[in-house]
Short mmCIF file of C-alpha atoms and ligand atoms in Angstrom, two decimals:
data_model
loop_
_atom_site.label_atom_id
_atom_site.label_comp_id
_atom_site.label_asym_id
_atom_site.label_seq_id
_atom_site.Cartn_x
_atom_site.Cartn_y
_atom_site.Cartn_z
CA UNK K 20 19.00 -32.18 11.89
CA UNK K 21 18.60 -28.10 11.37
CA UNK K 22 15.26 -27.33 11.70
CA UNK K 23 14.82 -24.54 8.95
CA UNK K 24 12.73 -22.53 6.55
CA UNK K 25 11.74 -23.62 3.54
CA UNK K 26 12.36 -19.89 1.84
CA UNK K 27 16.61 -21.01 2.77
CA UNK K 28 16.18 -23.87 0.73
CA UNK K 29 19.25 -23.26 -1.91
CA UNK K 30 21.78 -23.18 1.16
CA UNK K 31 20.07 -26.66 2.31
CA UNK K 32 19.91 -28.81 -0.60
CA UNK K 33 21.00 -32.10 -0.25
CA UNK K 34 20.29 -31.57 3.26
CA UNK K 35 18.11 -33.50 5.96
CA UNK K 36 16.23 -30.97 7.60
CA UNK K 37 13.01 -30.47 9.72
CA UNK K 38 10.50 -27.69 8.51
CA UNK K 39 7.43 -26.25 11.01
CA UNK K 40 4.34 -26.17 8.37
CA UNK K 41 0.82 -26.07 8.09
CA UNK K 42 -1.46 -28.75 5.46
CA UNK K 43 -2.80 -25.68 3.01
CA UNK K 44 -3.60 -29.20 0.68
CA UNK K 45 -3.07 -32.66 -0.63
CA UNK K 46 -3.44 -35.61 -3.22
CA UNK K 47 -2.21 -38.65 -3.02
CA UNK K 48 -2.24 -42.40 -5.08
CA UNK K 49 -1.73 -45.73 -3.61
CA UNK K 50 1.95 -45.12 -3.75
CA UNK K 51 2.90 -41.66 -3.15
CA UNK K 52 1.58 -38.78 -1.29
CA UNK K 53 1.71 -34.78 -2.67
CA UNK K 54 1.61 -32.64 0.62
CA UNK K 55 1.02 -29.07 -0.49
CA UNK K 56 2.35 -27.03 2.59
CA UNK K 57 3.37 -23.56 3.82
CA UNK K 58 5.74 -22.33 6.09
CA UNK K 59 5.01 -18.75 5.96
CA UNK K 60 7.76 -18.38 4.27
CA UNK K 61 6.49 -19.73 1.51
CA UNK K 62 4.11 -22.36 -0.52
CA UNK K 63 6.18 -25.58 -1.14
CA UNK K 64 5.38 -29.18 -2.01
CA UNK K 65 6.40 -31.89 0.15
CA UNK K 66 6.52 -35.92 -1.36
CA UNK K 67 5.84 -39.16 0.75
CA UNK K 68 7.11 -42.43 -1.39
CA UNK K 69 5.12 -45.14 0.23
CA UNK K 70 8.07 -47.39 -0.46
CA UNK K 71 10.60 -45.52 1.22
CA UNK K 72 9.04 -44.44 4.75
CA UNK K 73 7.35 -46.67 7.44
CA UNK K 74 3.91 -47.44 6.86
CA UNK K 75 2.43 -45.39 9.28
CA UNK K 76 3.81 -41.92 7.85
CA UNK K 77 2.68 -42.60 4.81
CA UNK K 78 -0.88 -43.42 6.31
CA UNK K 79 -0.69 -39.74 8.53
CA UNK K 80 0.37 -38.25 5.15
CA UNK K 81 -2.47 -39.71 3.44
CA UNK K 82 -5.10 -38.90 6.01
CA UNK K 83 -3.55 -34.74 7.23
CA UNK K 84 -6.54 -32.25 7.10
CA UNK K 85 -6.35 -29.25 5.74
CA UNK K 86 -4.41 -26.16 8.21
CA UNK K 87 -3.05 -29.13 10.27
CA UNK K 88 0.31 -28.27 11.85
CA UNK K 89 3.04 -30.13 11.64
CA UNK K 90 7.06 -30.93 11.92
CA UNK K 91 8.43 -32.62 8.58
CA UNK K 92 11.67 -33.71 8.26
CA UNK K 93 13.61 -35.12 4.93
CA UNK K 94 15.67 -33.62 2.35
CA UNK K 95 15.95 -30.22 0.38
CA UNK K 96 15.52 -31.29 -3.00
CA UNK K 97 15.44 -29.45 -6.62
CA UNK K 98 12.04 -28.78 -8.40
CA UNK K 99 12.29 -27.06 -11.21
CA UNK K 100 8.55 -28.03 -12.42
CA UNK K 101 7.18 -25.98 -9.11
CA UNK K 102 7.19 -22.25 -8.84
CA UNK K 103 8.50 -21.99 -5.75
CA UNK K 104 11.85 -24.42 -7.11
CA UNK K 105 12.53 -26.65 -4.18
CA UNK K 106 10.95 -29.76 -2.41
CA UNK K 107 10.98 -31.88 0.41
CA UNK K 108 11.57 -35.40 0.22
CA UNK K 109 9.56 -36.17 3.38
CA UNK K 110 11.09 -39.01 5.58
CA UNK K 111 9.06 -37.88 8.71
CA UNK K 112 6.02 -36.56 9.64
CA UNK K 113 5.08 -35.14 13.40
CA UNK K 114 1.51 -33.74 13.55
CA UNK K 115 1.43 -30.28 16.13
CA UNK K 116 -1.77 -29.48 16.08
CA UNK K 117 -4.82 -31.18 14.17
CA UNK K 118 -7.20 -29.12 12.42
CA UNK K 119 -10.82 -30.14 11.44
CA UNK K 120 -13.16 -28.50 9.05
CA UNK K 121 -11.12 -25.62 7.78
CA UNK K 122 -13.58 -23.13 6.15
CA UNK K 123 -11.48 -21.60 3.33
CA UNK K 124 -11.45 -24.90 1.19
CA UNK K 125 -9.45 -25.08 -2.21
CA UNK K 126 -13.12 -24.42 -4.26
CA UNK K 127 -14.21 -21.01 -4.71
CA UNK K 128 -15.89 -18.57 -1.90
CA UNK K 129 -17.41 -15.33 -2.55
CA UNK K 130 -15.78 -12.10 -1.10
CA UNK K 131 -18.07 -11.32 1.90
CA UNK K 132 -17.32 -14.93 3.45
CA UNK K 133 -13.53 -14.02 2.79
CA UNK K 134 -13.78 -10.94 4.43
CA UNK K 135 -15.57 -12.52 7.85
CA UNK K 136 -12.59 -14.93 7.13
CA UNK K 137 -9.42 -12.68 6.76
CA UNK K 138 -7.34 -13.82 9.66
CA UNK K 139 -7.86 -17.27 7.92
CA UNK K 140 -7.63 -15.70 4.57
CA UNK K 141 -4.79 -14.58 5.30
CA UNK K 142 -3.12 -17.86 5.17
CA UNK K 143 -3.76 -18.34 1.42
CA UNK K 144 -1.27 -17.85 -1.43
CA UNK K 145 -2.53 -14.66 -3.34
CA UNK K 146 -2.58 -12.98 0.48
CA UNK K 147 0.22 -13.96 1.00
CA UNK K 148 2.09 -13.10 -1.86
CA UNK K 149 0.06 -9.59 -1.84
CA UNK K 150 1.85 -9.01 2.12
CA UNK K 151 5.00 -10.16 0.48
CA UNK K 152 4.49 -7.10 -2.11
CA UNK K 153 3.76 -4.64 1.24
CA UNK K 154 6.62 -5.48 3.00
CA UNK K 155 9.00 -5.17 0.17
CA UNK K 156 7.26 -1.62 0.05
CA UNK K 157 7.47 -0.84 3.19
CA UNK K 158 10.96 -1.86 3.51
CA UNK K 159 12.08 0.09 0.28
CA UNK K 160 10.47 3.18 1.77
CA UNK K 161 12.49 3.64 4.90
CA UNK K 162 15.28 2.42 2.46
CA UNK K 163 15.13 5.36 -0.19
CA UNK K 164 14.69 8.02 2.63
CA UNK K 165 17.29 6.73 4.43
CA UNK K 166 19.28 7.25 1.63
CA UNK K 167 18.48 10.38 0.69
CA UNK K 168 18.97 11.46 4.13
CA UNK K 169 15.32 12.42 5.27
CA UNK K 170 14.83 11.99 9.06
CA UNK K 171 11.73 9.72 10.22
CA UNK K 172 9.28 11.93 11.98
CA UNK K 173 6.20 10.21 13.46
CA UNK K 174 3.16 12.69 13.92
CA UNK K 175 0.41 12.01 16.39
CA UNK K 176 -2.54 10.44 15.52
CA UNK K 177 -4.66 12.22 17.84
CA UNK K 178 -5.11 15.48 16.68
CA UNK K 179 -7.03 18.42 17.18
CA UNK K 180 -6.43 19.77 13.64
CA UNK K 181 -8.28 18.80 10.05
CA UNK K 182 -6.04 18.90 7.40
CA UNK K 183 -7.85 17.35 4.94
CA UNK K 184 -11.02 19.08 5.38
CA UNK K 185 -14.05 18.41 8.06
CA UNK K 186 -16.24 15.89 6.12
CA UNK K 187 -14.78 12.65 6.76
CA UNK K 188 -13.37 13.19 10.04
CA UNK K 189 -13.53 10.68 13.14
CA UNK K 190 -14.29 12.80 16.49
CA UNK K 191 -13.24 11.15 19.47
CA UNK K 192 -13.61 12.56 22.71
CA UNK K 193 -10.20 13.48 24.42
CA UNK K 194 -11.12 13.91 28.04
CA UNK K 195 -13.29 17.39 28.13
CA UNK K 196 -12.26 18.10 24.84
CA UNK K 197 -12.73 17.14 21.09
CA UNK K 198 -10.11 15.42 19.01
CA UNK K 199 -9.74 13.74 15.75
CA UNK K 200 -8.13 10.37 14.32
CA UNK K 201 -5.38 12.04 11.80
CA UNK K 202 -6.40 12.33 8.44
CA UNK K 203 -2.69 13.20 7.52
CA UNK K 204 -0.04 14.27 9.58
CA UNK K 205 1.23 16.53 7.71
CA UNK K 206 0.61 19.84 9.13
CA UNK K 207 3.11 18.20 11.86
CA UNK K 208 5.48 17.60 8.82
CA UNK K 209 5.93 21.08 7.97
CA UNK K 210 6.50 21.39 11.46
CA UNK K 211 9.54 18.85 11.38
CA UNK K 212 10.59 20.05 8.28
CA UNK K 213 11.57 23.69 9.22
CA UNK K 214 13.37 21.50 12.35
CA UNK K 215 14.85 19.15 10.21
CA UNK K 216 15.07 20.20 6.45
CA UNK K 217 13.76 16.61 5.00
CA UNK K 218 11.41 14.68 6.99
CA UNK K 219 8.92 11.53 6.38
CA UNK K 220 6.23 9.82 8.20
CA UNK K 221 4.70 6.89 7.75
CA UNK K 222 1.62 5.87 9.89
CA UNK K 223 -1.91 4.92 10.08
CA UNK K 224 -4.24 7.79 8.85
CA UNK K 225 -8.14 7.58 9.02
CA UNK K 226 -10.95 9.09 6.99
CA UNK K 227 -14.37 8.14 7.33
CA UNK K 228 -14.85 7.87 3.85
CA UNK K 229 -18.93 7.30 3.25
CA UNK K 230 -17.97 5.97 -0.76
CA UNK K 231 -17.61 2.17 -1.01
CA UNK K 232 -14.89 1.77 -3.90
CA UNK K 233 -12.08 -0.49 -5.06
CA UNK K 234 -9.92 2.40 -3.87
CA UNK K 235 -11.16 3.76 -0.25
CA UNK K 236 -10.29 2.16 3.03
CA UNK K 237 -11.53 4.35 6.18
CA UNK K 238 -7.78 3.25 7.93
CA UNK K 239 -4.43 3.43 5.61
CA UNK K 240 -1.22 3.91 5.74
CA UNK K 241 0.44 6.84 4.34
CA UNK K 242 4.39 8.11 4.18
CA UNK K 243 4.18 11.72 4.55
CA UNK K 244 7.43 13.22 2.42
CA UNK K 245 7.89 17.12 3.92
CA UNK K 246 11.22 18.86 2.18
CA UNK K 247 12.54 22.52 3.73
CA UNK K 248 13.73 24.93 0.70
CA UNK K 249 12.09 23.25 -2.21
CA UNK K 250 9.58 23.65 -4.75
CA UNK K 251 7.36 21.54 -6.38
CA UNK K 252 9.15 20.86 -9.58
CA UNK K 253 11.89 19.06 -6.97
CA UNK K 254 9.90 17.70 -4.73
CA UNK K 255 7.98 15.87 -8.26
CA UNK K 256 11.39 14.58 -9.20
CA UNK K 257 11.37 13.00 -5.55
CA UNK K 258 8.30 11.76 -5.91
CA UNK K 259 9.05 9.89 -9.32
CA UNK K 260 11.96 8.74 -8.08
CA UNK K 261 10.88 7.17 -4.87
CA UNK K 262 7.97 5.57 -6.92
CA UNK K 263 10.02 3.78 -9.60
CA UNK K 264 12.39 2.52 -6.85
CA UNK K 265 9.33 0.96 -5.10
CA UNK K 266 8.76 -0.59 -8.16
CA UNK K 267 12.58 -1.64 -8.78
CA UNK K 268 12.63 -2.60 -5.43
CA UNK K 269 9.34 -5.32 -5.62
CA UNK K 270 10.80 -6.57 -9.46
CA UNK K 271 14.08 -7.16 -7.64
CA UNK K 272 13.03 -8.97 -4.30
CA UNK K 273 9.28 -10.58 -4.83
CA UNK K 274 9.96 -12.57 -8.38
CA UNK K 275 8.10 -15.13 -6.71
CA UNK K 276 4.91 -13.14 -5.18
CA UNK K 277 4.92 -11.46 -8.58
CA UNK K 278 4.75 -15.16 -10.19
CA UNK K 279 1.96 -16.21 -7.80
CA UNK K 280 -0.29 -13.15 -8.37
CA UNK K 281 0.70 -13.26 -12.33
CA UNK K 282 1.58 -9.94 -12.50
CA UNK K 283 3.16 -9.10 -15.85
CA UNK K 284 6.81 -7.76 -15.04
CA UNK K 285 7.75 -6.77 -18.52
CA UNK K 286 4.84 -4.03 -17.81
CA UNK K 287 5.73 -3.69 -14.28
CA UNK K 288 9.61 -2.69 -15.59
CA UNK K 289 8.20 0.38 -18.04
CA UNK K 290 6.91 2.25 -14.77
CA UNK K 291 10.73 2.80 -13.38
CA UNK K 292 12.05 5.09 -16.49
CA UNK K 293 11.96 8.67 -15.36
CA UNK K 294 10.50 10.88 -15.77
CA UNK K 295 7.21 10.22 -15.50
CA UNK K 296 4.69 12.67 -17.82
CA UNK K 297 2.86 15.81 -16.44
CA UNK K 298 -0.14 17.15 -17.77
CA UNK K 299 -1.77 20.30 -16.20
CA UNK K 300 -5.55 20.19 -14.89
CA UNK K 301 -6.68 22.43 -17.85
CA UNK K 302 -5.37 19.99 -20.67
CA UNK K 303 -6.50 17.01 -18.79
CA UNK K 304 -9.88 18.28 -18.32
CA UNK K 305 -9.50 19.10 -23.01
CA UNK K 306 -8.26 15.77 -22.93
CA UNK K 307 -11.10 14.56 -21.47
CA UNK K 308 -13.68 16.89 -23.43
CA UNK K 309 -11.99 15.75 -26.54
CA UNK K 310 -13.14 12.37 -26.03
CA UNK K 311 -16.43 12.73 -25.14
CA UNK K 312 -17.08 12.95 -21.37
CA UNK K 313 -19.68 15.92 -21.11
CA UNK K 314 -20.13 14.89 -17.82
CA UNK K 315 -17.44 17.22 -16.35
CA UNK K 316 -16.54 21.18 -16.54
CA UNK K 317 -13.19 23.10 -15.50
CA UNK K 318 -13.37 23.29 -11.59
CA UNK K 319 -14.99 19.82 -11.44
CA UNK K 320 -12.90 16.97 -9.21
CA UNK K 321 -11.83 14.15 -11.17
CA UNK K 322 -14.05 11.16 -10.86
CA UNK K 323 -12.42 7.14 -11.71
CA UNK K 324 -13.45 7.03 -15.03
CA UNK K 325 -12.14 10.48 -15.82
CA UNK K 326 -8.53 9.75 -14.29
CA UNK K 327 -8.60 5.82 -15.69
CA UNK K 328 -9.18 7.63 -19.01
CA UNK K 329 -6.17 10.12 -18.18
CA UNK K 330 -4.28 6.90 -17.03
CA UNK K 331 -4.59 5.37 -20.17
CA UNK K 332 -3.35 8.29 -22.64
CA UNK K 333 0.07 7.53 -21.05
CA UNK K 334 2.02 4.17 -20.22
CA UNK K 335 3.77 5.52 -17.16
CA UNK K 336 2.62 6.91 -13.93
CA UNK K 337 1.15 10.16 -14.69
CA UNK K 338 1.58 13.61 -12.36
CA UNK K 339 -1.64 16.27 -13.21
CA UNK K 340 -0.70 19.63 -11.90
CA UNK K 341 -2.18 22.42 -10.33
CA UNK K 342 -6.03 21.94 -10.15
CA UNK K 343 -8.60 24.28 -9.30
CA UNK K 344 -7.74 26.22 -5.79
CA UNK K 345 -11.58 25.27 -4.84
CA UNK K 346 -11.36 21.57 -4.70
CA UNK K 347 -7.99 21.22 -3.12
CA UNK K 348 -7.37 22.24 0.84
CA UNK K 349 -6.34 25.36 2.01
CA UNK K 350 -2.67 24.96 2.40
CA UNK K 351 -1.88 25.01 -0.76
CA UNK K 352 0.53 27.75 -2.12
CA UNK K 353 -1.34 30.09 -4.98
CA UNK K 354 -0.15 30.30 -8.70
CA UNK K 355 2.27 33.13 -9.44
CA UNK K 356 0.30 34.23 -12.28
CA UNK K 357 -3.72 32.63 -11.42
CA UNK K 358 -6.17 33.48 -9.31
CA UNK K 359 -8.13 30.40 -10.18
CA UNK K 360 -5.04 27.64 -9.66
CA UNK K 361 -2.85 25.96 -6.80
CA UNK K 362 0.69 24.40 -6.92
CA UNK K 363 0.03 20.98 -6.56
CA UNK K 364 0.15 17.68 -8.45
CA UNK K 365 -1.81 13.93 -7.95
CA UNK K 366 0.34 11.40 -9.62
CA UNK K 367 -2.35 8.82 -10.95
CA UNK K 368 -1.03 5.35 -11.59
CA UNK K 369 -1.87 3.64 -14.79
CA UNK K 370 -4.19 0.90 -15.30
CA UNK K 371 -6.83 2.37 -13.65
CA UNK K 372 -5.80 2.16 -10.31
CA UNK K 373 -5.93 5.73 -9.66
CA UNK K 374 -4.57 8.84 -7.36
CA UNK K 375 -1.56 7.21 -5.74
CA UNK K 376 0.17 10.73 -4.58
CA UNK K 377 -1.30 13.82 -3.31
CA UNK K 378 0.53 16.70 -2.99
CA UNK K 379 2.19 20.23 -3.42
CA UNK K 380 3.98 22.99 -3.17
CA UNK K 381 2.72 24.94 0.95
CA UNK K 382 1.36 28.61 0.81
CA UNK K 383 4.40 30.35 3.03
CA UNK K 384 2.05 33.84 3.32
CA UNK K 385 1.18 34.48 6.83
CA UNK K 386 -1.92 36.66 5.63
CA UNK K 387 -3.00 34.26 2.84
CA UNK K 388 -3.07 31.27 5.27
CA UNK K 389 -5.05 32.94 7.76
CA UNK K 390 -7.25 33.96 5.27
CA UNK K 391 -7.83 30.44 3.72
CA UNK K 392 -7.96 29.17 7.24
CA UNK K 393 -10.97 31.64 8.65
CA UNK K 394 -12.67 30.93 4.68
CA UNK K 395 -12.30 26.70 5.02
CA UNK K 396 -14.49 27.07 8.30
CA UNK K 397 -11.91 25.96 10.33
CA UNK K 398 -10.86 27.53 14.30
CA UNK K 399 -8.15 29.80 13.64
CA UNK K 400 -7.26 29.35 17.15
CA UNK K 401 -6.66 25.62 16.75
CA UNK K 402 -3.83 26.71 13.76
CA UNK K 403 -2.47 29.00 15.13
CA UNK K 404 0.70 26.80 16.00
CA UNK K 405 0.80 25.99 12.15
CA UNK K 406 0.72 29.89 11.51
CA UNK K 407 3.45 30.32 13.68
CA UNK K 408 5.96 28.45 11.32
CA UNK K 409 5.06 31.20 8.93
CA UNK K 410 6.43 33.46 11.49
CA UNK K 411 9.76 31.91 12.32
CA UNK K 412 11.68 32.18 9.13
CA UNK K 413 9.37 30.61 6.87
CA UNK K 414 11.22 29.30 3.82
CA UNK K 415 9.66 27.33 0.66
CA UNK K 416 8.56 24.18 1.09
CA UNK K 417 7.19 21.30 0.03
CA UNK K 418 5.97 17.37 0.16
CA UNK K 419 3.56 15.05 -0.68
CA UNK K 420 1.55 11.99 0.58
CA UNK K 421 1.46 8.35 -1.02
CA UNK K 422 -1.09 5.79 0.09
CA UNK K 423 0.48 2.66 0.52
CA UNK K 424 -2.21 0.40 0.14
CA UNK K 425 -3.12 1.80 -3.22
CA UNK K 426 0.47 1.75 -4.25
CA UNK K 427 0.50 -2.22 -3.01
CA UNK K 428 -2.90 -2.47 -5.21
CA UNK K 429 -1.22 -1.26 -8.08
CA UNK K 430 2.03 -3.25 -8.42
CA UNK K 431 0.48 -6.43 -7.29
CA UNK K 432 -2.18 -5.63 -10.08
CA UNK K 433 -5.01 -6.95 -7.53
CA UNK K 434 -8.71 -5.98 -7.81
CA UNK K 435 -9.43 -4.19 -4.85
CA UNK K 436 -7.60 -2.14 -1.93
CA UNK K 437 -8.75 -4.51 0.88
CA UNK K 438 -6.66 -6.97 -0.05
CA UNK K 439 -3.90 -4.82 0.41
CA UNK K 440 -3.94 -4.45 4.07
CA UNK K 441 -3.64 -6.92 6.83
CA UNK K 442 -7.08 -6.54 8.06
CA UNK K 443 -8.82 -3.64 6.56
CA UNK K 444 -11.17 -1.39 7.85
CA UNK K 445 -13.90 -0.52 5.19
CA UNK K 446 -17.11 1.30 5.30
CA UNK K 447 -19.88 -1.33 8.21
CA UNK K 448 -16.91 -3.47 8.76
CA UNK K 449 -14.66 -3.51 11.56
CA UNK K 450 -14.21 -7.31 12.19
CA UNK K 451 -12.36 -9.57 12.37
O1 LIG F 502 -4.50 13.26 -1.54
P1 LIG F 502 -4.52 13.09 -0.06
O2 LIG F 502 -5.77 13.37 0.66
O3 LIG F 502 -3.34 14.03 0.46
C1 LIG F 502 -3.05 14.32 1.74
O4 LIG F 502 -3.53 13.80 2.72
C2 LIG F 502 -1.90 15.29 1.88
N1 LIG F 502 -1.98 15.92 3.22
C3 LIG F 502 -0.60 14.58 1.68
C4 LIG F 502 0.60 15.46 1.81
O5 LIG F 502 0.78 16.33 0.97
N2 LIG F 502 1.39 15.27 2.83
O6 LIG F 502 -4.03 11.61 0.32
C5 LIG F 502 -2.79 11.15 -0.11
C6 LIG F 502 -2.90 9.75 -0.66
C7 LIG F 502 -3.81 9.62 -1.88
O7 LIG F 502 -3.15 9.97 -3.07
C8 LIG F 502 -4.16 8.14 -1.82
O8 LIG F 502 -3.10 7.36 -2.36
C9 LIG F 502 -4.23 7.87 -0.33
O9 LIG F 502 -3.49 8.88 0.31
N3 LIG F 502 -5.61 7.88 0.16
C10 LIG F 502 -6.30 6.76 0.45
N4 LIG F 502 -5.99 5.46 0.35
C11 LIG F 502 -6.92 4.54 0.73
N5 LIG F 502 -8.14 4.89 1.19
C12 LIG F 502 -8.50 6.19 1.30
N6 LIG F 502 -9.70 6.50 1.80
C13 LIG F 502 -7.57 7.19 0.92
N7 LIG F 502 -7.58 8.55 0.90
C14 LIG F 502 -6.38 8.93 0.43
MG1 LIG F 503 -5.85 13.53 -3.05
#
């Protein structure tokens, strides 16, 4: 007898096996016993026939708790009425572990008693199909660089620089001096880049983000794109085309998570034909004008309802380029032709889910960056490292950051970001 998991199930069918599993819930009649279980593979069902297993297993069957552990043995069967598609015909039962009084029960709980719950929460079907959904990401990303030969770089996440501006930084102290938690890495990118030509990160970044929304964590992961001799019209073709493989990539691998969370894949399919539309800031802010917000004026940041509004004038992920040079940071290359404008594009995801990409095109002028560096209020001493690349055979450059819990938001088509992270950190909580 193989012990297995239940996710092999189509190589096992017909097969006695033994499965390690946990009681997530149960009903039963006088003659036959419905064992909901997991494996953490997967959600499966598991049947006890009172007339064809000794008395007592039916009995254990019958009286499991819920989260008990356990070893069942008996055979891979077919199920086409489930989701999932296969069964166990349960001959055996061996309890592991008992478990009394399991707080998550199958009734409804509200979100804060979740939250003090999440490494129980975890456990449940809609989080688990939703970390099903971020690994698939996660594994397509290094896939996609990979293949288009980008080199993974990992920044530090101490740092003594503030990309991103100074507001929502978190100041630590680093023996007698100050440092920060990264809010990007990717000054150190363009670092890598002119070492390396295409580069990505992917880490934990940190912003202590004061704004309680569906869409703000204060820890997330980001993958950090940097690309050595191009501009931002290629690196947007990148972009698109890493995004619709993310998308290919969870349609192709996570039918089943998809199925769970009732995401609608006919939808999900329209977001991976390229290319995606681009509207500039100026006609986005018309657009919006047109249709009645007067709460917002050229040079104005884009609040949710004005880019869910944007969103929904399009049915694919949308990129809005070159906004304002005086709400975006100072690394930003100039317009050619505008005083008032940066290179730069936010690719907003439709739906309402919001700014899934930030980025754009670097400013390569050694003058220009000192000068925005001296007028953001930042220690030109502490950049001058980062000026120095402008020094050394400086060549055109560009990149871009995607959030990944935003993008796993998105796809999934969940509510909120939290539930898009393992145990997120969000503005008063940092437990469990
Ligand atoms: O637009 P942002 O701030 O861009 C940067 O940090 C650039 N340095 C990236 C680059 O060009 N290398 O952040 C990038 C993305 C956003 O589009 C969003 O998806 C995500 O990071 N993000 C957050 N996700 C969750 N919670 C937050 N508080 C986030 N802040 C940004
Ligand atoms: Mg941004």
């Amino acid at each position: 007898m193989e012990q297995i998991q239940i996710i092999d199930s189509k190589k096992h069918v017909g097969e006695i096996v033994t499965i390690g599993a946990w009681v997530a819930n149960k009903r039963s009649s006088g003659k036959i016993a419905f064992l909901q279980l997991r494996d953490g593979t997967a959600f499966f069902q598991g049947v006890v026939v009172k007339s064809e297993v000794p008395e007592e297993v039916f009995q254990m069957a019958k009286n499991l708790s819920q989260e008990t552990s356990i070893l069942v043995t008996g055979e891979i069967r077919e199920d086409s009425r489930s989701k999932f598609g296969y069964e166990i015909g349960i001959t055996n039962i061996e309890v592991v572990s008992e478990s009394h009084d399991y707080p998550i029960t199958p009734k409804e709980h509200g979100t804060d008693f979740l939250m003090d719950h999440r490494h129980l929460w975890l456990r449940s079907s809609r989080q688990h199909a939703v970390m099903q959904i971020r690994n698939e990401i996660i594994r397509a990303t290094y896939e996609f660089f990979n293949n288009n030969q980008f080199v993974k770089i990992d920044p530090p996440i101490l740092t003594g620089s503030a990309p991103e501006g100074t507001t929502d930084l978190f100041e630590t102290n680093y023996f007698d001096q100050k440092a920060y938690l990264s809010q990007s890495g990717q000054l150190y990118m363009e670092a890598a880049a002119m070492a390396f030509g295409k580069v990505f990160s992917f880490g934990p970044t940190f912003r202590a983000e004061k704004s309680k929304t569906r869409r703000h964590l204060i820890e997330f992961w980001m993958i950090e794109p940097e690309m050595a001799f191009t501009h931002q019209e290629e690196s947007l073709e990148v972009q698109e085309q890493y995004v619709a493989f993310l998308v290919q990539s969870v349609l192709d691998n996570c039918e089943y998570a998809l199925d769970v969370l009732e995401r609608d894949k006919e939808v999900l399919k329209t977001y991976t034909k390229l290319p995606f539309p681009r509207i500039t800031y100026d006609d986005a802010i018309e657009l919006l004008k047109k249709n009645g917000f007067d709460d917002i004026e050229w040079g104005d940041d884009f609040g949710s309802p004005h880019e869910t509004f944007i969103a929904n004038s399009f049915e694919q992920p949308v990129f809005i380029l070159n906004y304002p040079k005086a709400i975006k940071p100072f690394y930003m290359k100039p317009h050619p032709t505008r005083e008032d404008v940066v290179i730069c594009a936010d690719m907003i995801a439709p739906e309402g889910y919001g700014e899934i990409i930030g980025g754009s095109e670097r400013a390569t002028d050694y003058d220009f960056l000192l000068e925005q560096i001296k007028s953001h209020g930042l220690d030109e001493k502490e950049y001058s490292w980062y000026l120095d690349l402008r020094k050394y055979g400086s060549v055109p450059h560009s990149g871009f950051g995607l959030g990944l819990e935003r993008t796993v938001t998105w796809i999934s088509g969940i509510d909120h970001v939290r539930e898009a992270i393992p145990f997120p950190r969000l503005l008063n909580r940092i437990y469990p």
